[in-house]
Backbone as a ProteinNet text record, in pm:
[ID]
protein_1_A
[PRIMARY]
PVSVSAGINTIAGEIKTNRDLTPPTLLQVRPTDFDGEKIKVLSNFIIKFSEPVNESTLTGQTCYLELATSSGPKQFGGTFYTLPDSLNIIVFNPESVLDFSKTYSLHLTGGIQDLKGNGLTVPSPVSYTTVDRDLVPPTIKGTYPSSTTKSVLVASNVKVMFSEPMNTGSAG
[TERTIARY]
82.8	0	87.4	38.7	107.3	21.4	84	8.6	71.3	-11.5	35.1	-19.9	67.9	26.1	32	-52.9	-57.3	76.9	125.5	248.7	374.8	365.6	483.7	481.8	594.7	607.3	640.8	568.6	593.1	615.6	722.8	751	729.2	639.3	607.9	625.5	619.3	626.7	495.1	472.1	351.4	227.9	129.6	4.1	-104.3	-172.5	-280.5	-412	-509.3	-642.2	-741.2	-849.8	-956.7	-906.9	-820.4	-767.7	-878	-907.4	-1014.2	-952.5	-973.3	-923.7	-1037.7	-1159.3	-1276.9	-1305	-1302.8	-1329.9	-1478.9	-1509.5	-1650.3	-1709.8	-1839.2	-1909.6	-2024.5	-2069.4	-2184.2	-2310.3	-2402.7	-2528.8	-2641.1	-2640.9	-2751.9	-2714.1	-2765.9	-2759.4	-2902.4	-2943.2	-3079.8	-3078.8	-3124.9	-3138.7	-3246.9	-3233.8	-3327.4	-3453.1	-3453.1	-3565.5	-3606	-3699.3	-3749.4	-3869.9	-3890	-4013.4	-4045.5	-4116	-4141.4	-4013.6	-3974.4	-3853.6	-3727.5	-3744.9	-3631	-3604.1	-3485	-3450.7	-3457.6	-3483.8	-3489.1	-3347.1	-3332.4	-3199.8	-3132	-3204.7	-3145.6	-3124.7	-3129.4	-3116.5	-2979.6	-2981.3	-2862	-2868.2	-2764.6	-2762.3	-2730.2	-2811.3	-2786.1	-2714.9	-2595.4	-2510.2	-2492.9	-2534.1	-2525.4	-2416.3	-2320.8	-2211	-2234.4	-2160.3	-2172.8	-2116.3	-2036.5	-1976	-1938.2	-1907.8	-1868.1	-1744.4	-1743.4	-1627.4	-1562.1	-1435.1	-1358.6	-1398.5	-1465.5	-1514.6	-1404.1	-1282.5	-1173.1	-1133.6	-1177.4	-1146.8	-1254.6	-1358.2	-1462.8	-1424.6	-1386.2	-1341	-1403.7	-1378.3	-1424.6	-1357.2	-1248.9	-1182.8	-1231.4	-1288.7	-1332.6	-1483.1	-1558.2	-1703.8	-1745.8	-1797.5	-1831.1	-1938.9	-2004.7	-2098.1	-2024.1	-2062.3	-2001.2	-2111.5	-2093.7	-2186.3	-2111.1	-2164.8	-2102.6	-2138.1	-2036.3	-2057.7	-1985.9	-2013.7	-1949.3	-1798.3	-1752.4	-1608.3	-1544.2	-1617.2	-1564.1	-1638.1	-1610.3	-1682.5	-1649.3	-1751.2	-1734.4	-1766.9	-1675.5	-1692	-1737.6	-1823.8	-1873.3	-1850.2	-1775.7	-1759.7	-1873	-1846.5	-1948.7	-1904.7	-2000.9	-1973.1	-2038	-1988.2	-2032.5	-2058	-2156.4	-2175.5	-2245.7	-2223	-2288.3	-2420.1	-2511.7	-2636.4	-2607.9	-2670.2	-2638.1	-2656.6	-2751.4	-2780.1	-2716.3	-2635.5	-2575.4	-2446.5	-2335.3	-2205.4	-2175.1	-2257.9	-2231.4	-2319.6	-2393	-2473.7	-2418.1	-2383.8	-2325	-2423.1	-2434.3	-2512	-2413.2	-2428.1	-2345	-2428.8	-2379.8	-2445.8	-2362.4	-2407.9	-2328.1	-2296.1	-2180.1	-2131.4	-2212.6	-2293.3	-2375.1	-2509.7	-2603.2	-2734.5	-2716.2	-2785.3	-2774.7	-2853	-2813.6	-2884	-3011.4	-3110.8	-3233.7	-3207.4	-3284.2	-3285.8	-3147.6	-3067	-2932.6	-2918.1	-2830.2	-2801.8	-2665.6	-2664.7	-2542.8	-2510.4	-2381.7	-2336.3	-2264.9	-2303	-2236.4	-2125.2	-2002.2	-1885	-1832.4	-1800.6	-1735.7	-1609.9	-1497.4	-1370.4	-1315.3	-1210.3	-1142.5	-1069.3	-1062.4	-1001.4	-1086.7	-1214.2	-1300.3	-1262	-1230.1	-1181	-1267.5	-1267.9	-1334.5	-1242.9	-1283.4	-1207.1	-1074.9	-1054.9	-929.2	-839.5	-881.1	-797.7	-821.6	-922.6	-953.9	-1030.2	-986	-1050.3	-1181.2	-1273.1	-1404.5	-1392.3	-1472.4	-1487.2	-1564	-1499.6	-1553.1	-1676.4	-1789.3	-1910.9	-1915.6	-2005	-2029.4	-2094.9	-2070.5	-2138	-2290.2	-2359.7	-2505.7	-2552.6	-2642.6	-2686.1	-2828	-2847.2	-2976.8	-2998.7	-3123.8	-3160.7	-3242.5	-3210	-3281.4	-3411.3	-3501.3	-3631.7	-3616	-3719.2	-3723.4	-3762.5	-3720.8	-3756	-3907.7	-3966.2	-4109.9	-4136.5	-4202.3	-4230.9	-4375.7	-4452.7	-4592.1	-4599.3	-4642.7	-4649.7	-4762.3	-4745.2	-4851.4	-4973.5	-5086	-5209.5	-5265.1	-5345.3	-5411	-5538.1	-5550.1	-5666.5	-5772.4	-5731.4	-5827.3	-5760	-5842.9	-5791.8	-5883.2	-5828.1	-5909.1	-5868.5	-5955.3	-6095.7	-6107.6	-6221.1	-6240.6	-6241	-6220.9	-6213.4	-6346.4	-6455.6	-6586.3	-6627.1	-6543.6	-6576	-6565.9	-6664	-6665	-6637.6	-6592.2	-6566.9	-6463	-6351.9	-6243.1	-6158.9	-6127.5	-6045.4	-5905.4	-5849.8	-5716.7	-5612.9	-5629.8	-5533.1	-5552.4	-5647.7	-5673.4	-5559.5	-5530.9	-5434.4	-5502.9	-5429.2	-5479.8	-5403.2	-5476.5	-5413.2	-5441.1	-5337.6	-5349.3	-5311.5	-5397.2	-5370.4	-5330.2	-5213.1	-5161.2	-5177	-5160.5	-5174	-5054.3	-4945.6	-4825.7	-4747.6	-4655.7	-4576	-4500.8	-4490	-4426.9	-4303.3	-4211.3	-4095.5	-4141.4	-4157.4	-4210.6	-4118.5	-3992.2	-3899.6	-3921.5	-3994.8	-4017.6	-4137.7	-4216	-4330.5	-4279	-4315.3	-4259.5	-4342.8
-118.6	0	125.1	228.8	356.9	456.4	529.2	633.7	768.2	868.4	1002.3	1097.9	1178.8	1278.3	1416	1503.3	1639.8	1707.8	1773.9	1850.9	1769.7	1643	1559.1	1500.9	1513.1	1453.9	1306.4	1226.5	1083	1033.8	960.1	901	751.4	701.2	558.7	495.6	366.7	294	309.5	220.6	225.2	201.2	288.5	273.1	239.7	128.2	87.5	100	155	165.2	92	53.9	-13.9	-134.5	-210.7	-328.8	-434.2	-477.8	-573.8	-710	-801	-937.3	-1037	-985.6	-1072.3	-1110.3	-1238.9	-1280.5	-1264.8	-1241	-1237.1	-1377.7	-1384.4	-1512.3	-1506.3	-1621.4	-1631.8	-1627.6	-1535.8	-1527.6	-1598.9	-1588.3	-1645.5	-1659	-1763.8	-1779.9	-1804.9	-1730.9	-1746.5	-1738.3	-1844.7	-1835.5	-1733	-1671.3	-1565.4	-1618.8	-1743.6	-1792.4	-1933.3	-1940.2	-2067.7	-2115.3	-2246	-2306.5	-2417.8	-2383.1	-2477.7	-2501.5	-2628	-2666	-2657.1	-2638.6	-2641.3	-2501.7	-2486.3	-2358.8	-2371.1	-2259.6	-2258.8	-2252.6	-2292.7	-2307.1	-2173	-2063.3	-1930.3	-1855.1	-1924.8	-1860.3	-1797.7	-1682.2	-1623.5	-1655.1	-1620.1	-1646.9	-1517.9	-1485.5	-1369.7	-1421.5	-1370.3	-1417	-1302.2	-1325.7	-1221.1	-1258.5	-1165.8	-1183.5	-1097.8	-1125.7	-1050.6	-909.7	-885.2	-753.8	-741.4	-620.2	-605.4	-690	-745	-821.6	-749.3	-776.8	-717.8	-787.8	-716.3	-777.4	-840	-787.2	-842.8	-983	-1023.9	-1159.3	-1259.9	-1213.5	-1303.1	-1347.6	-1472.2	-1527	-1665	-1724	-1860.3	-1964.3	-1926.5	-2018.1	-2000.3	-1883.8	-1859	-1871.9	-1864.9	-1879.8	-1947.1	-2068	-2141.9	-2246	-2288.5	-2399.7	-2525.8	-2636.5	-2763.4	-2863.8	-2936.7	-3039.9	-3172.3	-3272.6	-3405.1	-3471.5	-3520.1	-3590.7	-3725.1	-3812.2	-3944.2	-3934	-3825.3	-3806.9	-3718.7	-3691.6	-3610.3	-3477.9	-3401.8	-3276	-3172.3	-3098.5	-2992	-2859.7	-2763.1	-2633.6	-2526.6	-2437.3	-2324.6	-2197.1	-2104.7	-1972.7	-1883.3	-1755.5	-1661.1	-1519	-1429.3	-1287.9	-1249.4	-1140.4	-1096.5	-946.6	-903.3	-760.2	-738.3	-621.8	-588.8	-518.9	-531.1	-456.9	-312	-215.6	-74.3	-26.7	-84.8	-35.9	-118.8	-218	-301.5	-364.8	-324.2	-374.6	-515.2	-567.5	-703	-807.7	-765.6	-859.1	-864	-984.6	-1008.1	-1091.1	-1059.7	-1142.5	-1220.1	-1351.3	-1441.2	-1487.7	-1459	-1496.5	-1606.9	-1734	-1842.8	-1817.3	-1867.4	-1841.6	-1910.4	-2008.7	-2075.8	-2114.6	-2144.8	-2191.3	-2326.6	-2347.7	-2474.3	-2582.8	-2707.1	-2819.7	-2850.5	-2903.4	-2946	-3069.2	-3081	-3201.2	-3240.8	-3142.5	-3169.1	-3099.5	-3154	-3092.8	-3025.1	-2897.5	-2816	-2777.5	-2770	-2723.1	-2590.5	-2490.7	-2361	-2363.8	-2338.1	-2339.2	-2196.9	-2162.5	-2035.9	-2070.5	-2008.6	-2044.7	-1929.5	-1960.7	-1860.9	-1756	-1773.7	-1672	-1546.4	-1556.4	-1437.5	-1359.9	-1231.7	-1152.1	-1029.8	-985.1	-858.3	-743.2	-622.5	-504.9	-487.5	-560.9	-556	-675.7	-763.3	-876.7	-1003.6	-1006.8	-1128.1	-1225.2	-1351.2	-1453.1	-1502.3	-1538.1	-1588.1	-1713.2	-1720.4	-1844.9	-1937.6	-2044.7	-2127	-2205.8	-2180.3	-2256.3	-2386.6	-2474.8	-2596.3	-2556.7	-2632.6	-2602.1	-2608.6	-2527.8	-2525	-2586.7	-2684.2	-2755.9	-2717.9	-2715.8	-2685.8	-2778.7	-2817.3	-2900.3	-2817.2	-2830.2	-2753.7	-2824.8	-2747.5	-2799.2	-2902.4	-2984.1	-3079.2	-3004.7	-3058.4	-3000.5	-3008	-2900.5	-2894.9	-2970.1	-3084.8	-3167.3	-3153.8	-3066.5	-3046.7	-2928.3	-2951.9	-2840.5	-2743.8	-2616.5	-2519.1	-2546.3	-2500.8	-2511.4	-2372.3	-2358.8	-2231.1	-2224.5	-2120.5	-2102.3	-2014.2	-1934.2	-1848.2	-1759.9	-1699.1	-1604.5	-1483.6	-1373.4	-1254.2	-1198	-1180.3	-1220.6	-1372.7	-1421.9	-1566.4	-1632.9	-1761.9	-1835.6	-1838.8	-1803.1	-1804	-1665.9	-1565.6	-1430.7	-1422.6	-1352.6	-1336.4	-1191.6	-1168	-1033.7	-958.1	-1020.6	-955.5	-877.8	-752.6	-670.9	-731.7	-721.5	-775.6	-708.6	-580.8	-506.7	-528.3	-610.6	-634	-711.4	-676.7	-754.3	-879.5	-988.5	-1114.5	-1142.7	-1177.4	-1211.4	-1357.3	-1426.3	-1567.1	-1578.9	-1641.3	-1662.7	-1808.8	-1829.3	-1963.4	-2002.7	-2130.6	-2186.7	-2156.4	-2104.7	-2072.4	-1963.4	-1897.1	-1794	-1852.2	-1771.4	-1816.5	-1732	-1791.5	-1720.7	-1645.5	-1513.8	-1436	-1441.1	-1467.9	-1478.4	-1602.7	-1699.5	-1824	-1813.3	-1706.1	-1687.6	-1624.4	-1677.5	-1619.9	-1639.2
0	0	0	-64.3	-70.4	5.1	97.4	167.9	134.4	118.1	84.4	188.6	244.5	344.4	281	328.1	275.6	296.6	192.4	201.9	182.8	162.8	145.2	4.8	-64.4	-196.6	-181.3	-252.1	-247.4	-389.1	-406.3	-535.9	-519.5	-600.6	-591.3	-728.2	-730.8	-857.4	-932.7	-1024.2	-1106.5	-1020.2	-1033.6	-960.8	-1062.1	-1039.6	-1128	-1053	-1122.1	-1062.1	-1150.9	-1093.2	-1166.5	-1245.6	-1183.9	-1251.7	-1260.4	-1381.1	-1406	-1431.8	-1340.8	-1357.5	-1373.2	-1379.6	-1387.7	-1533.4	-1562.8	-1701.3	-1734.1	-1860.4	-1899.6	-1892.5	-1873.9	-1873.6	-1973.7	-2014.8	-2104.5	-2020.1	-2054.4	-1983.1	-2057.8	-2191.5	-2267.8	-2414.5	-2478.1	-2623.3	-2669.2	-2773	-2822.8	-2974.7	-3042.1	-3187.8	-3222.8	-3339	-3377.9	-3443.4	-3486.8	-3566.3	-3523	-3427.6	-3376.7	-3454.9	-3454.5	-3503.1	-3403.3	-3298.6	-3189.7	-3111.9	-3101.1	-3027.3	-3112.4	-3242.5	-3334.5	-3390.7	-3450.8	-3512.4	-3663.9	-3728.3	-3874.2	-3929.9	-4055.3	-4115.8	-4144.6	-4135.6	-4156.8	-4025.6	-3912.7	-3782.2	-3761.5	-3696.7	-3638	-3489.5	-3415.4	-3272.1	-3197.1	-3098.1	-3013.5	-2889.2	-2865.8	-2756.2	-2657.6	-2533.5	-2431	-2330.7	-2314.3	-2219.7	-2095.9	-1990.1	-1865.1	-1875.4	-1978.3	-2000.5	-2147.9	-2194.4	-2335.4	-2367	-2488.3	-2533.4	-2650.4	-2669.3	-2777.7	-2907.5	-2997.1	-3121.5	-3204.5	-3195.7	-3277	-3230.6	-3110.2	-3062.3	-3102	-3168.8	-3218.8	-3359.9	-3372.5	-3500.7	-3519.7	-3633.7	-3659.9	-3572.2	-3501.9	-3410.3	-3266.3	-3233.2	-3095.6	-3077.8	-3186.5	-3181.5	-3311.6	-3300.3	-3421.7	-3393	-3499.4	-3492.4	-3533.9	-3473.8	-3509.2	-3540.5	-3649.9	-3692.9	-3695.7	-3625.1	-3627.8	-3761.2	-3831.8	-3958.1	-3950.5	-4045.6	-4046.6	-4066.3	-4126.5	-4147.9	-4040.8	-3934	-3824.6	-3814.6	-3708.9	-3689.2	-3797.2	-3837.5	-3936.1	-3866.7	-3877	-3811.2	-3909.5	-3859.8	-3938.3	-3859.2	-3917.2	-3856.9	-3903.5	-3905	-3949.8	-3925.5	-3927.4	-3900.1	-3767.9	-3710.9	-3579.4	-3581	-3504.8	-3483.3	-3350.1	-3292.2	-3165.9	-3194.3	-3101.5	-3112.6	-3074.6	-3141.5	-3118.8	-2975.1	-2903.3	-2769.1	-2658.3	-2692.5	-2588.8	-2639.1	-2581.4	-2625.4	-2574.7	-2482.6	-2434.6	-2503.3	-2608.3	-2685.6	-2828.4	-2870.7	-3002.6	-3085.1	-3212.8	-3304.9	-3391.3	-3391.5	-3471.6	-3590.5	-3710.8	-3835.6	-3900.7	-3894.8	-3953.2	-4100.1	-4142.9	-4278.7	-4387.4	-4350.9	-4451.3	-4391.4	-4479.7	-4437.1	-4368.8	-4258.7	-4187	-4261	-4240.4	-4301.9	-4224	-4293.4	-4228.2	-4142	-4032.4	-3946.7	-3893.8	-3858.7	-3805.4	-3670	-3586.4	-3456.3	-3462.8	-3431.6	-3430.7	-3286.7	-3256.2	-3125.1	-3143.3	-3064.4	-3065.8	-2962	-3007.5	-2919.5	-2902	-2778.7	-2744.8	-2666.8	-2702.2	-2638	-2554.4	-2479.9	-2397.5	-2478.3	-2610.8	-2696.2	-2708.1	-2670.8	-2665.9	-2540.6	-2557.5	-2444.7	-2421	-2295.9	-2265.1	-2306.3	-2279.7	-2323.7	-2249.7	-2138.7	-2063	-2091.4	-2185.8	-2224.1	-2144.3	-2059.4	-1984	-2073	-2074.8	-2157.8	-2098.5	-2186	-2147.6	-2061.8	-1954.8	-1881.7	-1975.2	-2019.1	-2127.2	-2081.1	-2147.3	-2114.7	-2192.5	-2153.9	-2231.9	-2363.5	-2470	-2596.9	-2580	-2658.1	-2656.6	-2787.8	-2780	-2899.5	-2941.4	-3073.7	-3134	-3251.2	-3272.3	-3386.4	-3483.4	-3611.6	-3714.3	-3752.7	-3810.3	-3851.2	-3962.8	-3977.5	-4087.7	-4214.8	-4327.3	-4457	-4474.8	-4527	-4554.4	-4683.9	-4673	-4791	-4838.9	-4771.5	-4809.8	-4906.3	-5030	-5125	-5088.3	-5122.7	-5094.1	-5182.2	-5133.9	-5213.2	-5236.7	-5340.4	-5369.5	-5286.4	-5204.1	-5117.6	-5183.1	-5278.2	-5345.2	-5447.8	-5534.4	-5634.2	-5639.3	-5684.7	-5709	-5843.3	-5934.9	-5927.8	-5922.2	-5875	-5861.9	-5999	-5999.2	-6126	-6201.2	-6135.3	-6202.5	-6253.6	-6228.7	-6274.1	-6425.5	-6486.8	-6633	-6666.8	-6784.7	-6837.4	-6754.8	-6727.3	-6654.1	-6754.1	-6720.3	-6809.2	-6822.4	-6939.3	-6964.9	-6875.4	-6845.5	-6764.3	-6614.1	-6572.6	-6430.5	-6365.5	-6240.5	-6162.9	-6111.7	-6110.3	-6056.3	-5927.9	-5822	-5694.5	-5664.5	-5612	-5575.3	-5428.5	-5346.3	-5205.2	-5184.7	-5120.5	-5097.1	-4951.3	-4925.9	-4791.8	-4701	-4758.1	-4680.3	-4753.4	-4684.9	-4751.8	-4871.4	-4976.2	-5099	-5129.8	-5204.3	-5255.3	-5380.6	-5370	-5482	-5603.3	-5583.9	-5695.2	-5778.1	-5724.9	-5799.2	-5894	-5882.8	-5973.8	-6102.9	-6211.9	-6332.2	-6446.3
[MASK]
++++++++++++++++++++++++++++++++++++++++++++++++++++++++++++++++++++++++++++++++++++++++++++++++++++++++++++++++++++++++++++++++++++++++++++++++++++++++++++++++++++++++++++

């Protein structure tokens, strides 16, 4: 300890204040796109830490998805960004679309550091299963004008209502 009295000059060595030795911890991981108990294949992951982390330490080696395959585990990195209103929440966007009906494990390593260089207390991987492929084709629920309407102007717009959301780019 260094004590300083009024009117006396004291020369001391290096004085450090607010030294942070507490490593960040994982508070929550939440996929962005659920379908019941499973996640959709385009899901991102919202990762909440106990404190802000250094974004430059988020890489494909420190935060990644892993898929078990017959030829061994396959790793997927991605991109990362912080939410504008919270520096301790990171969004992880996997580098590719996930496969249907597969279980992925999200891994976070001690290479993720807080702003003072403390490494993450490494949590257990968190696993998620993706939805099954939709094999039920959409059906037409209705049209406007209806199919029994007569004398429809050639310039009229035709609307088709489907049983599920459609990829508008596939209509041609």
